[in-house]
Amino acid sequence: MATLTTTRTTSDWPCQVKTPGTYDWERSAAKWLRELVPARYASYPALIRHPVLLARHAQIQVQQEIRVARTALQTARADLPALGMPESVIEHTIKLYAAEVMQLQHIARSVRAVSQALVERR
């Protein structure tokens, strides 16, 4: 149980999820995880009944989003001028994608922390 408490105190633990071991923490974890996956997945009975499966899917989902944002970032300077975008818009878009990659990496760490706590509760 000490590991779960330690996990909660890290900066990667999402504020929307209650501390592991407290009342209703798994429900708060599942609710937060459902927000990270497309709605159609969040309604699948297996993912509803098994938060560990939901966490696994959320990890995969976030990793794919990171790949998409990185691709968009890496190709923006080459692709956007051909779309008629002015340099100021291109620079803004590059900053936007860079910030999104960082945010998604933080979310990925949070999903891993929640996943670990869900597995450890078993």
Coordinates of C-alpha atoms in Angstrom, one line a residue:
M1 CA 0.0 0.0 0.0
A2 CA 2.9 2.4 0.5
T3 CA 3.6 2.3 -3.2
L4 CA 0.1 3.6 -3.9
T5 CA 0.5 6.5 -1.5
T6 CA 3.8 7.3 -3.1
T7 CA 2.3 7.2 -6.5
R8 CA -0.4 9.7 -5.5
T9 CA 2.1 12.3 -4.3
T10 CA 4.0 12.5 -7.6
S11 CA 3.3 15.4 -9.9
D12 CA 2.1 12.9 -12.5
W13 CA -1.0 11.9 -10.5
P14 CA -4.1 13.5 -12.1
C15 CA -6.0 15.9 -9.8
Q16 CA -9.3 14.5 -11.1
V17 CA -8.5 11.1 -9.5
K18 CA -8.8 10.4 -5.8
T19 CA -6.0 9.0 -3.8
P20 CA -5.7 5.2 -4.2
G21 CA -7.3 3.4 -1.3
T22 CA -9.8 6.2 -0.5
Y23 CA -13.5 5.8 -1.0
D24 CA -14.5 5.7 -4.6
W25 CA -11.0 6.2 -6.0
E26 CA -11.4 3.6 -8.7
R27 CA -14.6 5.2 -9.9
S28 CA -12.8 8.5 -10.1
A29 CA -10.0 6.8 -12.0
A30 CA -12.4 5.2 -14.5
K31 CA -14.2 8.5 -15.0
W32 CA -11.0 10.3 -15.8
L33 CA -9.7 7.5 -18.1
R34 CA -13.0 7.5 -20.0
E35 CA -12.4 11.1 -20.9
L36 CA -9.2 10.2 -22.6
V37 CA -10.6 7.6 -25.0
P38 CA -13.1 8.1 -27.8
A39 CA -16.7 7.9 -26.6
R40 CA -17.5 4.7 -28.4
Y41 CA -14.7 2.9 -26.4
A42 CA -15.8 4.4 -23.1
S43 CA -19.2 2.7 -23.5
Y44 CA -17.9 -0.9 -24.2
P45 CA -19.0 -3.1 -21.3
A46 CA -15.6 -4.8 -20.9
L47 CA -13.9 -1.4 -20.5
I48 CA -16.6 -0.3 -18.0
R49 CA -16.3 -3.4 -15.9
H50 CA -12.5 -3.6 -15.9
P51 CA -10.8 -0.3 -15.3
V52 CA -7.4 -1.9 -15.9
L53 CA -8.5 -2.6 -19.5
L54 CA -9.7 1.0 -19.8
A55 CA -6.3 2.2 -18.5
R56 CA -4.5 0.0 -21.1
H57 CA -6.6 1.4 -23.9
A58 CA -6.1 5.0 -22.6
Q59 CA -2.3 4.4 -22.6
I60 CA -2.5 3.2 -26.3
Q61 CA -4.8 6.1 -27.2
V62 CA -2.5 8.8 -25.7
Q63 CA 0.6 7.2 -27.3
Q64 CA -1.1 7.5 -30.7
E65 CA -2.0 11.1 -30.0
I66 CA 1.6 11.8 -29.2
R67 CA 2.7 10.3 -32.5
V68 CA 0.2 12.4 -34.4
A69 CA 1.2 15.6 -32.7
R70 CA 4.9 14.8 -33.3
T71 CA 4.2 14.1 -36.9
A72 CA 2.3 17.4 -37.3
L73 CA 5.1 19.2 -35.5
Q74 CA 7.8 17.7 -37.7
T75 CA 6.1 18.3 -41.0
A76 CA 4.5 21.7 -40.3
R77 CA 7.4 23.8 -41.7
A78 CA 7.5 21.8 -44.9
D79 CA 3.8 21.3 -45.4
L80 CA 2.1 24.5 -44.3
P81 CA 3.6 26.9 -46.8
A82 CA 2.1 24.8 -49.6
L83 CA -1.3 25.3 -48.0
G84 CA -0.8 29.0 -48.2
M85 CA -0.2 29.6 -44.5
P86 CA 1.7 32.8 -43.7
E87 CA 4.9 32.5 -41.7
S88 CA 3.3 33.9 -38.5
V89 CA 0.6 31.2 -38.6
I90 CA 3.3 28.5 -39.2
E91 CA 5.3 29.7 -36.2
H92 CA 2.2 29.8 -34.1
T93 CA 1.2 26.3 -35.2
I94 CA 4.6 24.9 -34.5
K95 CA 4.5 26.3 -30.9
L96 CA 1.0 24.9 -30.6
Y97 CA 2.1 21.4 -31.6
A98 CA 5.2 21.5 -29.4
A99 CA 3.0 22.5 -26.4
E100 CA 0.5 19.7 -27.2
V101 CA 3.3 17.1 -27.3
M102 CA 4.5 18.2 -23.9
Q103 CA 0.9 18.1 -22.5
L104 CA 0.3 14.7 -24.0
Q105 CA 3.5 13.3 -22.5
H106 CA 2.3 14.5 -19.1
I107 CA -1.0 12.9 -19.6
A108 CA 0.8 9.6 -20.6
R109 CA 2.7 9.7 -17.3
S110 CA -0.5 10.3 -15.4
V111 CA -2.2 7.3 -17.2
R112 CA 0.8 5.1 -16.3
A113 CA 0.6 6.2 -12.7
V114 CA -3.2 5.4 -12.5
S115 CA -2.7 2.1 -14.4
Q116 CA 0.0 1.1 -11.9
A117 CA -2.3 1.9 -9.0
L118 CA -5.2 0.0 -10.5
V119 CA -3.0 -3.1 -11.1
E120 CA -1.5 -2.9 -7.6
R121 CA -4.9 -2.9 -6.0
R122 CA -5.6 -6.4 -7.3

